[in-house]
PDB file of C-alpha atoms in Angstrom:
ATOM      1  CA  MET A   1      24.624  79.383  63.009  1.00 55.00           C
ATOM      2  CA  ALA A   2      22.249  81.817  64.757  1.00 87.00           C
ATOM      3  CA  TYR A   3      18.632  81.849  64.168  1.00 95.00           C
ATOM      4  CA  HIS A   4      17.043  84.584  61.344  1.00 97.00           C
ATOM      5  CA  SER A   5      13.405  85.772  60.103  1.00 98.00           C
ATOM      6  CA  ILE A   6      12.701  87.936  57.307  1.00 98.00           C
ATOM      7  CA  GLN A   7       9.538  90.036  56.075  1.00 98.00           C
ATOM      8  CA  GLY A   8       9.189  91.025  52.468  1.00 98.00           C
ATOM      9  CA  LEU A   9       7.334  91.516  49.299  1.00 98.00           C
ATOM     10  CA  ALA A  10       6.983  88.386  46.129  1.00 98.00           C
ATOM     11  CA  HIS A  11       5.921  89.599  42.917  1.00 98.00           C
ATOM     12  CA  GLY A  12       4.665  86.255  42.220  1.00 98.00           C
ATOM     13  CA  ARG A  13       5.886  82.803  43.798  1.00 98.00           C
ATOM     14  CA  LEU A  14       8.941  82.421  41.808  1.00 98.00           C
ATOM     15  CA  ASP A  15      10.230  85.280  42.740  1.00 98.00           C
ATOM     16  CA  LEU A  16       9.547  83.355  46.696  1.00 98.00           C
ATOM     17  CA  LEU A  17      11.343  80.300  45.611  1.00 98.00           C
ATOM     18  CA  ASN A  18      14.645  82.763  44.358  1.00 98.00           C
ATOM     19  CA  GLN A  19      14.425  85.001  47.695  1.00 98.00           C
ATOM     20  CA  LEU A  20      13.908  81.985  49.672  1.00 98.00           C
ATOM     21  CA  ARG A  21      16.754  80.670  48.437  1.00 98.00           C
ATOM     22  CA  THR A  22      18.806  83.305  49.105  1.00 98.00           C
ATOM     23  CA  PHE A  23      17.277  83.825  53.169  1.00 98.00           C
ATOM     24  CA  LEU A  24      18.460  80.176  53.250  1.00 98.00           C
ATOM     25  CA  VAL A  25      21.967  79.713  51.807  1.00 98.00           C
ATOM     26  CA  THR A  26      23.271  83.233  52.050  1.00 98.00           C
ATOM     27  CA  THR A  27      21.599  84.544  54.941  1.00 98.00           C
ATOM     28  CA  THR A  28      20.885  81.056  57.323  1.00 98.00           C
ATOM     29  CA  GLY A  29      24.551  79.202  56.531  1.00 98.00           C
ATOM     30  CA  TRP A  30      22.463  76.114  54.702  1.00 98.00           C
ATOM     31  CA  THR A  31      23.485  74.722  51.151  1.00 98.00           C
ATOM     32  CA  LEU A  32      22.285  74.251  48.196  1.00 98.00           C
ATOM     33  CA  HIS A  33      22.700  71.416  47.299  1.00 98.00           C
ATOM     34  CA  ASP A  34      20.989  70.849  43.807  1.00 98.00           C
ATOM     35  CA  ASP A  35      20.851  74.035  41.642  1.00 98.00           C
ATOM     36  CA  GLN A  36      17.408  72.958  39.380  1.00 98.00           C
ATOM     37  CA  SER A  37      16.186  76.335  38.084  1.00 98.00           C
ATOM     38  CA  ALA A  38      16.682  76.191  34.696  1.00 98.00           C
ATOM     39  CA  ASP A  39      13.926  73.269  34.501  1.00 97.00           C
ATOM     40  CA  PRO A  40      11.080  73.618  33.504  1.00 97.00           C
ATOM     41  CA  GLN A  41       9.382  73.178  36.785  1.00 97.00           C
ATOM     42  CA  PRO A  42      11.515  75.383  38.913  1.00 98.00           C
ATOM     43  CA  TYR A  43      13.268  73.992  41.451  1.00 98.00           C
ATOM     44  CA  PHE A  44      16.036  74.121  44.559  1.00 98.00           C
ATOM     45  CA  VAL A  45      16.923  71.393  46.798  1.00 99.00           C
ATOM     46  CA  PHE A  46      18.494  72.345  50.393  1.00 99.00           C
ATOM     47  CA  LYS A  47      21.056  70.647  52.681  1.00 98.00           C
ATOM     48  CA  SER A  48      21.697  71.352  55.953  1.00 98.00           C
ATOM     49  CA  HIS A  49      23.362  69.243  59.261  1.00 98.00           C
ATOM     50  CA  GLY A  50      21.686  70.909  62.044  1.00 98.00           C
ATOM     51  CA  GLU A  51      22.688  73.317  64.256  1.00 97.00           C
ATOM     52  CA  SER A  52      24.973  70.522  65.953  1.00 97.00           C
ATOM     53  CA  GLY A  53      26.721  69.636  62.927  1.00 97.00           C
ATOM     54  CA  ALA A  54      25.328  66.425  63.065  1.00 96.00           C
ATOM     55  CA  GLU A  55      22.538  65.660  61.286  1.00 98.00           C
ATOM     56  CA  ASP A  56      20.484  64.795  57.810  1.00 98.00           C
ATOM     57  CA  VAL A  57      17.637  67.573  56.372  1.00 98.00           C
ATOM     58  CA  TYR A  58      17.069  67.715  52.702  1.00 99.00           C
ATOM     59  CA  LEU A  59      14.216  69.737  51.659  1.00 99.00           C
ATOM     60  CA  GLN A  60      12.991  70.153  47.822  1.00 99.00           C
ATOM     61  CA  PHE A  61      10.596  73.690  46.629  1.00 99.00           C
ATOM     62  CA  ARG A  62       9.628  73.424  43.155  1.00 98.00           C
ATOM     63  CA  ILE A  63       6.520  75.094  41.477  1.00 98.00           C
ATOM     64  CA  SER A  64       4.094  73.399  40.899  1.00 98.00           C
ATOM     65  CA  THR A  65       2.568  72.317  37.909  1.00 98.00           C
ATOM     66  CA  THR A  66      -0.621  73.141  39.979  1.00 98.00           C
ATOM     67  CA  SER A  67      -1.023  77.314  40.768  1.00 98.00           C
ATOM     68  CA  GLY A  68      -1.456  78.820  43.418  1.00 98.00           C
ATOM     69  CA  ARG A  69       1.798  76.861  45.337  1.00 98.00           C
ATOM     70  CA  ILE A  70       5.036  75.565  45.586  1.00 98.00           C
ATOM     71  CA  HIS A  71       5.442  72.387  46.513  1.00 98.00           C
ATOM     72  CA  VAL A  72       7.604  71.112  49.304  1.00 98.00           C
ATOM     73  CA  ALA A  73       9.149  67.653  49.423  1.00 98.00           C
ATOM     74  CA  ALA A  74      11.744  66.418  52.987  1.00 99.00           C
ATOM     75  CA  PHE A  75      14.175  63.401  51.425  1.00 98.00           C
ATOM     76  CA  GLN A  76      15.958  61.332  53.730  1.00 98.00           C
ATOM     77  CA  TYR A  77      18.650  62.037  51.122  1.00 98.00           C
ATOM     78  CA  TRP A  78      19.112  64.071  47.800  1.00 98.00           C
ATOM     79  CA  ASP A  79      21.414  62.914  44.780  1.00 98.00           C
ATOM     80  CA  ALA A  80      22.994  66.154  43.018  1.00 98.00           C
ATOM     81  CA  ALA A  81      24.576  64.392  40.620  1.00 98.00           C
ATOM     82  CA  THR A  82      21.118  62.418  39.201  1.00 98.00           C
ATOM     83  CA  HIS A  83      18.619  64.615  40.215  1.00 98.00           C
ATOM     84  CA  THR A  84      16.652  61.690  42.498  1.00 98.00           C
ATOM     85  CA  GLY A  85      15.152  61.478  45.915  1.00 98.00           C
ATOM     86  CA  VAL A  86      15.399  58.864  48.411  1.00 98.00           C
ATOM     87  CA  ASN A  87      12.387  58.192  51.164  1.00 98.00           C
ATOM     88  CA  GLU A  88      10.127  60.807  50.113  1.00 98.00           C
ATOM     89  CA  ALA A  89       7.951  62.324  52.215  1.00 98.00           C
ATOM     90  CA  SER A  90       4.777  64.206  50.637  1.00 98.00           C
ATOM     91  CA  HIS A  91       1.620  65.005  48.684  1.00 98.00           C
ATOM     92  CA  THR A  92       1.275  66.689  46.135  1.00 96.00           C
ATOM     93  CA  SER A  93      -2.079  67.747  47.442  1.00 98.00           C
ATOM     94  CA  TYR A  94      -1.059  69.391  50.613  1.00 98.00           C
ATOM     95  CA  THR A  95       2.751  69.829  51.274  1.00 98.00           C
ATOM     96  CA  TYR A  96       3.196  73.359  49.496  1.00 98.00           C
ATOM     97  CA  LEU A  97       3.135  77.379  50.229  1.00 98.00           C
ATOM     98  CA  ARG A  98       0.518  78.463  49.342  1.00 98.00           C
ATOM     99  CA  VAL A  99       1.410  81.330  47.111  1.00 98.00           C
ATOM    100  CA  GLU A 100       0.375  83.343  44.399  1.00 98.00           C
ATOM    101  CA  ASP A 101       1.738  82.977  40.659  1.00 98.00           C
ATOM    102  CA  SER A 102       2.902  86.323  39.489  1.00 97.00           C
ATOM    103  CA  ALA A 103       1.288  89.469  41.826  1.00 98.00           C
ATOM    104  CA  ASP A 104       2.438  90.272  44.369  1.00 98.00           C
ATOM    105  CA  PHE A 105       1.877  89.481  47.648  1.00 98.00           C
ATOM    106  CA  ILE A 106       3.838  89.378  51.523  1.00 98.00           C
ATOM    107  CA  PHE A 107       5.646  86.773  53.166  1.00 98.00           C
ATOM    108  CA  TRP A 108       7.540  86.238  56.276  1.00 98.00           C
ATOM    109  CA  LEU A 109      10.616  83.537  56.527  1.00 98.00           C
ATOM    110  CA  PHE A 110      12.096  82.214  60.441  1.00 98.00           C
ATOM    111  CA  ALA A 111      14.495  79.519  60.193  1.00 98.00           C
ATOM    112  CA  ASP A 112      18.027  78.312  61.418  1.00 98.00           C
ATOM    113  CA  LEU A 113      19.822  75.209  60.216  1.00 98.00           C
ATOM    114  CA  ASP A 114      17.246  72.582  61.467  1.00 98.00           C
ATOM    115  CA  HIS A 115      14.099  73.540  59.702  1.00 98.00           C
ATOM    116  CA  VAL A 116      12.317  76.565  57.889  1.00 98.00           C
ATOM    117  CA  PHE A 117       9.222  78.114  58.216  1.00 98.00           C
ATOM    118  CA  VAL A 118       6.987  79.996  55.956  1.00 98.00           C
ATOM    119  CA  VAL A 119       4.656  82.140  56.013  1.00 98.00           C
ATOM    120  CA  THR A 120       2.335  83.920  53.161  1.00 98.00           C
ATOM    121  CA  LYS A 121      -0.350  86.269  52.881  1.00 98.00           C
ATOM    122  CA  LEU A 122      -2.979  86.136  49.879  1.00 98.00           C
ATOM    123  CA  VAL A 123      -4.897  89.462  50.661  1.00 97.00           C
ATOM    124  CA  SER A 124      -6.160  88.858  54.626  1.00 97.00           C
ATOM    125  CA  THR A 125      -5.605  85.479  54.940  1.00 98.00           C
ATOM    126  CA  TYR A 126      -2.158  83.888  56.390  1.00 98.00           C
ATOM    127  CA  TYR A 127      -0.815  80.499  55.609  1.00 98.00           C
ATOM    128  CA  GLY A 128       1.998  78.684  57.331  1.00 98.00           C
ATOM    129  CA  HIS A 129       4.088  75.798  56.467  1.00 98.00           C
ATOM    130  CA  TYR A 130       6.937  74.311  58.283  1.00 98.00           C
ATOM    131  CA  SER A 131       9.884  71.308  57.240  1.00 98.00           C
ATOM    132  CA  GLY A 132      12.708  70.351  58.910  1.00 98.00           C
ATOM    133  CA  LEU A 133      13.280  68.710  61.751  1.00 98.00           C
ATOM    134  CA  LEU A 134      11.315  68.374  65.508  1.00 98.00           C
ATOM    135  CA  LYS A 135      12.720  69.853  68.829  1.00 98.00           C
ATOM    136  CA  ARG A 136      13.105  65.424  69.275  1.00 97.00           C
ATOM    137  CA  PHE A 137      11.738  64.025  72.583  1.00 97.00           C
ATOM    138  CA  TRP A 138      13.680  61.409  71.914  1.00 95.00           C
ATOM    139  CA  SER A 139      18.297  61.366  72.297  1.00 96.00           C
ATOM    140  CA  GLY A 140      19.477  62.405  68.303  1.00 96.00           C
ATOM    141  CA  ALA A 141      23.379  61.028  69.513  1.00 97.00           C
ATOM    142  CA  VAL A 142      24.108  58.627  67.004  1.00 98.00           C
ATOM    143  CA  ALA A 143      26.593  56.185  66.562  1.00 98.00           C
ATOM    144  CA  LEU A 144      28.770  55.489  63.132  1.00 98.00           C
ATOM    145  CA  THR A 145      28.917  52.044  61.591  1.00 98.00           C
ATOM    146  CA  GLN A 146      33.321  51.927  60.760  1.00 98.00           C
ATOM    147  CA  ALA A 147      32.859  50.044  57.655  1.00 98.00           C
ATOM    148  CA  ALA A 148      30.158  48.822  56.133  1.00 98.00           C
ATOM    149  CA  VAL A 149      27.544  46.462  57.501  1.00 98.00           C
ATOM    150  CA  THR A 150      26.501  43.642  55.588  1.00 98.00           C
ATOM    151  CA  ALA A 151      22.493  41.985  56.732  1.00 98.00           C
ATOM    152  CA  GLY A 152      22.238  39.205  58.388  1.00 98.00           C
ATOM    153  CA  SER A 153      21.785  37.713  62.296  1.00 98.00           C
ATOM    154  CA  GLY A 154      23.999  38.138  65.395  1.00 98.00           C
ATOM    155  CA  VAL A 155      25.551  41.262  62.716  1.00 98.00           C
ATOM    156  CA  VAL A 156      28.596  43.263  64.582  1.00 98.00           C
ATOM    157  CA  LEU A 157      28.438  46.716  63.706  1.00 98.00           C
ATOM    158  CA  GLN A 158      32.676  48.715  64.166  1.00 98.00           C
ATOM    159  CA  VAL A 159      31.281  52.289  65.164  1.00 98.00           C
ATOM    160  CA  ASN A 160      33.443  54.844  66.687  1.00 98.00           C
ATOM    161  CA  ASP A 161      30.993  55.149  70.425  1.00 98.00           C
ATOM    162  CA  ALA A 162      28.661  52.167  71.858  1.00 98.00           C
ATOM    163  CA  THR A 163      28.304  53.665  74.204  1.00 98.00           C
ATOM    164  CA  VAL A 164      24.398  55.673  72.981  1.00 98.00           C
ATOM    165  CA  VAL A 165      22.979  52.164  72.880  1.00 98.00           C
ATOM    166  CA  THR A 166      21.776  49.771  75.324  1.00 98.00           C
ATOM    167  CA  PRO A 167      21.349  46.441  74.859  1.00 98.00           C
ATOM    168  CA  GLY A 168      18.320  44.853  74.871  1.00 98.00           C
ATOM    169  CA  GLN A 169      16.607  48.322  73.121  1.00 98.00           C
ATOM    170  CA  ASP A 170      15.629  48.719  69.665  1.00 98.00           C
ATOM    171  CA  TYR A 171      17.375  51.342  67.548  1.00 98.00           C
ATOM    172  CA  VAL A 172      16.883  52.802  63.757  1.00 98.00           C
ATOM    173  CA  ILE A 173      19.555  52.435  61.577  1.00 98.00           C
ATOM    174  CA  LYS A 174      20.190  54.307  58.390  1.00 98.00           C
ATOM    175  CA  ASP A 175      22.620  55.505  55.834  1.00 98.00           C
ATOM    176  CA  ASP A 176      22.119  57.221  52.468  1.00 98.00           C
ATOM    177  CA  ALA A 177      19.634  54.333  50.828  1.00 98.00           C
ATOM    178  CA  GLY A 178      18.219  52.487  53.627  1.00 97.00           C
ATOM    179  CA  ILE A 179      16.727  52.506  56.969  1.00 98.00           C
ATOM    180  CA  GLU A 180      15.141  50.267  59.027  1.00 98.00           C
ATOM    181  CA  ARG A 181      14.906  49.480  63.283  1.00 98.00           C
ATOM    182  CA  VAL A 182      17.128  46.961  64.641  1.00 98.00           C
ATOM    183  CA  ARG A 183      17.338  45.282  68.266  1.00 98.00           C
ATOM    184  CA  VAL A 184      20.953  45.908  70.084  1.00 98.00           C
ATOM    185  CA  SER A 185      21.752  42.135  71.302  1.00 98.00           C
ATOM    186  CA  ALA A 186      25.396  43.190  73.023  1.00 98.00           C
ATOM    187  CA  ILE A 187      27.775  45.845  73.232  1.00 98.00           C
ATOM    188  CA  ASP A 188      31.997  46.534  73.676  1.00 98.00           C
ATOM    189  CA  THR A 189      33.210  49.653  74.986  1.00 98.00           C
ATOM    190  CA  ALA A 190      36.212  48.527  75.455  1.00 98.00           C
ATOM    191  CA  ALA A 191      36.833  47.050  71.468  1.00 98.00           C
ATOM    192  CA  THR A 192      38.915  49.620  68.953  1.00 97.00           C
ATOM    193  CA  PRO A 193      36.864  50.818  67.539  1.00 98.00           C
ATOM    194  CA  ASN A 194      33.499  49.833  69.893  1.00 98.00           C
ATOM    195  CA  THR A 195      31.402  47.028  68.468  1.00 98.00           C
ATOM    196  CA  ILE A 196      27.401  47.289  68.769  1.00 98.00           C
ATOM    197  CA  THR A 197      25.665  43.801  68.085  1.00 98.00           C
ATOM    198  CA  VAL A 198      22.462  43.398  66.413  1.00 98.00           C
ATOM    199  CA  GLU A 199      19.839  40.356  66.360  1.00 98.00           C
ATOM    200  CA  THR A 200      18.931  40.578  62.620  1.00 98.00           C
ATOM    201  CA  ILE A 201      20.023  43.143  59.829  1.00 98.00           C
ATOM    202  CA  VAL A 202      17.786  43.495  56.849  1.00 98.00           C
ATOM    203  CA  ARG A 203      20.494  45.444  53.898  1.00 97.00           C
ATOM    204  CA  ASP A 204      23.132  46.518  54.425  1.00 98.00           C
ATOM    205  CA  TYR A 205      24.706  49.520  55.209  1.00 98.00           C
ATOM    206  CA  ALA A 206      27.207  51.851  54.322  1.00 98.00           C
ATOM    207  CA  SER A 207      30.475  53.221  56.187  1.00 98.00           C
ATOM    208  CA  GLY A 208      29.077  56.077  57.996  1.00 98.00           C
ATOM    209  CA  ALA A 209      25.697  54.796  58.736  1.00 98.00           C
ATOM    210  CA  LYS A 210      24.118  56.330  61.412  1.00 98.00           C
ATOM    211  CA  ILE A 211      22.306  54.553  65.143  1.00 98.00           C
ATOM    212  CA  GLY A 212      19.826  56.238  67.342  1.00 98.00           C
ATOM    213  CA  GLU A 213      16.803  56.211  68.794  1.00 98.00           C
ATOM    214  CA  ASP A 214      16.035  59.099  66.562  1.00 97.00           C
ATOM    215  CA  PRO A 215      18.181  60.498  64.291  1.00 97.00           C
ATOM    216  CA  GLN A 216      16.737  61.519  61.932  1.00 98.00           C
ATOM    217  CA  PRO A 217      13.177  63.573  62.700  1.00 98.00           C
ATOM    218  CA  VAL A 218      12.768  65.869  59.523  1.00 98.00           C
ATOM    219  CA  VAL A 219       9.123  66.344  59.038  1.00 98.00           C
ATOM    220  CA  ASN A 220       7.041  68.092  56.224  1.00 98.00           C
ATOM    221  CA  SER A 221       3.845  70.047  57.281  1.00 98.00           C
ATOM    222  CA  TYR A 222       0.278  70.886  54.934  1.00 98.00           C
ATOM    223  CA  TYR A 223       0.331  74.215  53.703  1.00 98.00           C
ATOM    224  CA  ASN A 224      -2.082  75.168  56.245  1.00 96.00           C
ATOM    225  CA  ALA A 225       0.223  73.927  58.997  1.00 95.00           C
ATOM    226  CA  PRO A 226       0.321  73.323  62.161  1.00 93.00           C
ATOM    227  CA  GLY A 227      -1.768  70.401  61.482  1.00 94.00           C
ATOM    228  CA  THR A 228      -1.142  67.464  59.612  1.00 97.00           C
ATOM    229  CA  PHE A 229       2.503  66.616  58.775  1.00 98.00           C
ATOM    230  CA  TYR A 230       4.269  63.719  56.763  1.00 98.00           C
ATOM    231  CA  ALA A 231       7.984  62.418  58.318  1.00 98.00           C
ATOM    232  CA  VAL A 232      11.025  61.178  56.680  1.00 98.00           C
ATOM    233  CA  ASN A 233      10.919  57.829  59.204  1.00 97.00           C
ATOM    234  CA  LYS A 234       9.198  56.776  62.342  1.00 95.00           C
ATOM    235  CA  PHE A 235      10.245  54.800  64.296  1.00 94.00           C
ATOM    236  CA  ASP A 236      10.302  51.501  62.331  1.00 94.00           C
ATOM    237  CA  GLY A 237      11.859  53.584  58.965  1.00 95.00           C
ATOM    238  CA  TRP A 238      10.097  54.429  56.064  1.00 97.00           C
ATOM    239  CA  THR A 239       7.118  52.896  54.155  1.00 96.00           C
ATOM    240  CA  SER A 240       5.875  55.801  51.342  1.00 97.00           C
ATOM    241  CA  ALA A 241       5.988  59.295  50.858  1.00 98.00           C
ATOM    242  CA  SER A 242       3.057  59.746  52.643  1.00 97.00           C
ATOM    243  CA  GLY A 243       3.251  56.614  55.058  1.00 96.00           C
ATOM    244  CA  GLN A 244       5.066  58.235  57.995  1.00 97.00           C
ATOM    245  CA  GLN A 245       1.618  60.962  59.095  1.00 97.00           C
ATOM    246  CA  GLY A 246       1.604  62.976  62.316  1.00 97.00           C
ATOM    247  CA  ARG A 247      -0.356  65.387  63.421  1.00 96.00           C
ATOM    248  CA  CYS A 248       0.829  68.869  65.087  1.00 95.00           C
ATOM    249  CA  GLY A 249      -1.355  70.149  68.038  1.00 92.00           C
ATOM    250  CA  ALA A 250      -0.970  73.057  70.584  1.00 92.00           C
ATOM    251  CA  ALA A 251      -0.430  71.904  74.354  1.00 92.00           C
ATOM    252  CA  HIS A 252      -2.754  73.902  75.595  1.00 89.00           C
ATOM    253  CA  GLY A 253      -5.569  72.234  76.681  1.00 86.00           C
ATOM    254  CA  GLY A 254      -8.484  75.038  74.951  1.00 85.00           C
ATOM    255  CA  LEU A 255      -7.814  77.049  77.734  1.00 87.00           C
ATOM    256  CA  GLN A 256      -4.947  79.619  75.808  1.00 84.00           C
ATOM    257  CA  GLY A 257      -8.868  82.395  75.220  1.00 82.00           C
ATOM    258  CA  GLU A 258      -8.348  82.396  79.759  1.00 85.00           C
ATOM    259  CA  THR A 259      -4.931  82.724  80.255  1.00 82.00           C
ATOM    260  CA  ASP A 260      -4.643  85.884  77.488  1.00 81.00           C
ATOM    261  CA  PRO A 261      -3.530  87.397  78.638  1.00 83.00           C
ATOM    262  CA  GLU A 262      -2.475  86.299  81.844  1.00 83.00           C
ATOM    263  CA  MET A 263      -4.908  89.066  84.156  1.00 84.00           C
ATOM    264  CA  ARG A 264      -2.742  88.493  87.399  1.00 86.00           C
ATOM    265  CA  TYR A 265       0.575  90.534  85.655  1.00 85.00           C
ATOM    266  CA  GLY A 266      -1.341  90.582  82.220  1.00 82.00           C
ATOM    267  CA  THR A 267       1.912  88.643  80.258  1.00 83.00           C
ATOM    268  CA  THR A 268       0.689  86.454  77.777  1.00 83.00           C
ATOM    269  CA  ILE A 269       0.950  82.587  77.753  1.00 88.00           C
ATOM    270  CA  LEU A 270       3.154  80.772  75.033  1.00 92.00           C
ATOM    271  CA  PHE A 271       1.999  76.753  74.548  1.00 95.00           C
ATOM    272  CA  PRO A 272       4.812  74.656  72.128  1.00 96.00           C
ATOM    273  CA  TRP A 273       2.560  72.987  69.694  1.00 97.00           C
ATOM    274  CA  LEU A 274       3.105  69.532  69.893  1.00 97.00           C
ATOM    275  CA  ALA A 275       4.027  66.860  67.293  1.00 98.00           C
ATOM    276  CA  SER A 276       2.837  63.085  67.215  1.00 97.00           C
ATOM    277  CA  MET A 277       2.957  60.301  64.932  1.00 96.00           C
ATOM    278  CA  SER A 278      -0.941  59.602  63.839  1.00 93.00           C
ATOM    279  CA  GLY A 279      -2.496  56.884  61.476  1.00 82.00           C
ATOM    280  CA  SER A 280      -2.467  53.083  62.752  1.00 84.00           C
ATOM    281  CA  ALA A 281      -2.157  52.140  66.725  1.00 88.00           C
ATOM    282  CA  ALA A 282       1.437  50.720  66.100  1.00 88.00           C
ATOM    283  CA  TYR A 283       2.838  54.024  65.179  1.00 90.00           C
ATOM    284  CA  GLN A 284       1.155  57.043  67.163  1.00 95.00           C
ATOM    285  CA  GLU A 285       3.791  58.368  69.775  1.00 95.00           C
ATOM    286  CA  LEU A 286       4.748  61.419  70.904  1.00 96.00           C
ATOM    287  CA  ARG A 287       7.294  62.847  68.738  1.00 97.00           C
ATOM    288  CA  GLY A 288       8.541  66.169  69.677  1.00 98.00           C
ATOM    289  CA  GLU A 289       7.474  69.787  69.232  1.00 98.00           C
ATOM    290  CA  LEU A 290       8.188  72.430  66.753  1.00 98.00           C
ATOM    291  CA  ILE A 291      11.403  74.972  66.776  1.00 98.00           C
ATOM    292  CA  GLU A 292      10.197  77.934  67.908  1.00 97.00           C
ATOM    293  CA  ILE A 293       6.432  78.101  66.699  1.00 97.00           C
ATOM    294  CA  PHE A 294       3.872  78.133  70.002  1.00 96.00           C
ATOM    295  CA  ALA A 295       0.057  78.792  70.349  1.00 95.00           C
ATOM    296  CA  VAL A 296      -1.089  81.378  71.960  1.00 92.00           C
ATOM    297  CA  GLY A 297      -4.799  83.553  72.357  1.00 89.00           C
ATOM    298  CA  GLY A 298      -6.257  85.737  70.167  1.00 86.00           C
ATOM    299  CA  GLY A 299      -6.952  87.695  73.036  1.00 81.00           C
ATOM    300  CA  ASN A 300      -4.665  91.542  73.572  1.00 80.00           C
ATOM    301  CA  VAL A 301      -3.257  90.175  70.110  1.00 86.00           C
ATOM    302  CA  ALA A 302      -3.927  90.903  66.410  1.00 91.00           C
ATOM    303  CA  SER A 303      -1.705  89.200  63.213  1.00 96.00           C
ATOM    304  CA  GLU A 304       1.506  90.697  62.148  1.00 96.00           C
ATOM    305  CA  ASP A 305       1.691  92.234  66.315  1.00 95.00           C
ATOM    306  CA  THR A 306       4.579  91.497  68.184  1.00 94.00           C
ATOM    307  CA  ILE A 307       5.247  89.829  71.102  1.00 92.00           C
ATOM    308  CA  GLN A 308       8.256  90.959  73.421  1.00 91.00           C
ATOM    309  CA  ILE A 309       9.400  87.813  75.986  1.00 88.00           C
ATOM    310  CA  GLY A 310      13.420  89.000  77.773  1.00 87.00           C
ATOM    311  CA  THR A 311      14.856  89.855  74.438  1.00 92.00           C
ATOM    312  CA  ASP A 312      13.273  87.528  72.389  1.00 93.00           C
ATOM    313  CA  SER A 313      11.078  88.858  69.776  1.00 96.00           C
ATOM    314  CA  TYR A 314       7.764  87.140  68.604  1.00 97.00           C
ATOM    315  CA  ARG A 315       5.656  87.665  65.817  1.00 97.00           C
ATOM    316  CA  VAL A 316       2.347  87.159  65.981  1.00 96.00           C
ATOM    317  CA  PHE A 317      -0.342  85.192  63.414  1.00 97.00           C
ATOM    318  CA  ASN A 318      -3.987  83.643  62.775  1.00 97.00           C
ATOM    319  CA  LEU A 319      -3.053  81.167  60.726  1.00 97.00           C
ATOM    320  CA  THR A 320      -6.142  79.768  58.551  1.00 97.00           C
ATOM    321  CA  THR A 321      -6.649  76.362  60.205  1.00 92.00           C
ATOM    322  CA  GLY A 322      -4.162  76.774  62.445  1.00 90.00           C
ATOM    323  CA  GLY A 323      -5.239  78.714  64.806  1.00 92.00           C
ATOM    324  CA  TRP A 324      -3.009  81.830  66.448  1.00 94.00           C
ATOM    325  CA  CYS A 325       0.630  81.032  66.753  1.00 94.00           C
ATOM    326  CA  ALA A 326       3.775  83.520  67.985  1.00 96.00           C
ATOM    327  CA  VAL A 327       6.937  82.579  65.883  1.00 97.00           C
ATOM    328  CA  LYS A 328       9.980  83.748  66.915  1.00 97.00           C
ATOM    329  CA  GLU A 329      12.224  86.380  64.937  1.00 96.00           C
TER     330      GLU A 329
END
């Protein structure tokens, strides 16, 4: 599916929730995985396998019990039959869309099958929220287990392709129920199916489990993104809903004011928003960057202006706390 964007007017937060459903499912191609519009706190869970078709993205948008909010949560997996999620990434105080309960407000939606970015305008203030995959710096290649895996030491995993891992290196293995870090001790690409031997594995995994460098880089940001976010997992798994904290920062080094416009040709420079895992030193790493969202200076633009770069158009917003950004339309 292609990249899509729309601008619209919402008649309160429930209307935005319904317009978001139409945009993601009908326009962008996400799956409406769980429709709980009749719930006292109406919500939808959207599912995507990403632009590659090999990802796992589960996002819940729910009318919050707190006024002015649509709460957002990301999950490693969501069971639509029991309406329960596995390994949530969210925070009740921060991961939400900033909205009006019943009054009209303007919004912009930007999405592909990897992510969704929502901008709302309340009076003259712009709020942004990012959820979905990062443009990862690590490989997205995964090996799929061909049979169930039992916990233990020196465990041999039957997989479809063992060439995506290297002996002596650490990888992440996940299915719909769990996730952990394992060290590969050997591979056999001549066997049918291929095999991967891991030193130790703590829990059992189902057939179809994925093993790779970064098999699910899904994040859920604060209401005032770019800034703090919570990831579904870090390099060694999941701890708690807010236990995988990260943050986004513009890669302009504070020089955006001197490069917007760039004086030689009067061009606008777009800097990526980098995403890193923060918190304790043991988990710090530069993980990737936001998809199709860039930092710019505000010297020659105003919020809601567009910047044309080749055939691509970018909508500019001065986001509260996030600063000036340009989002691909």
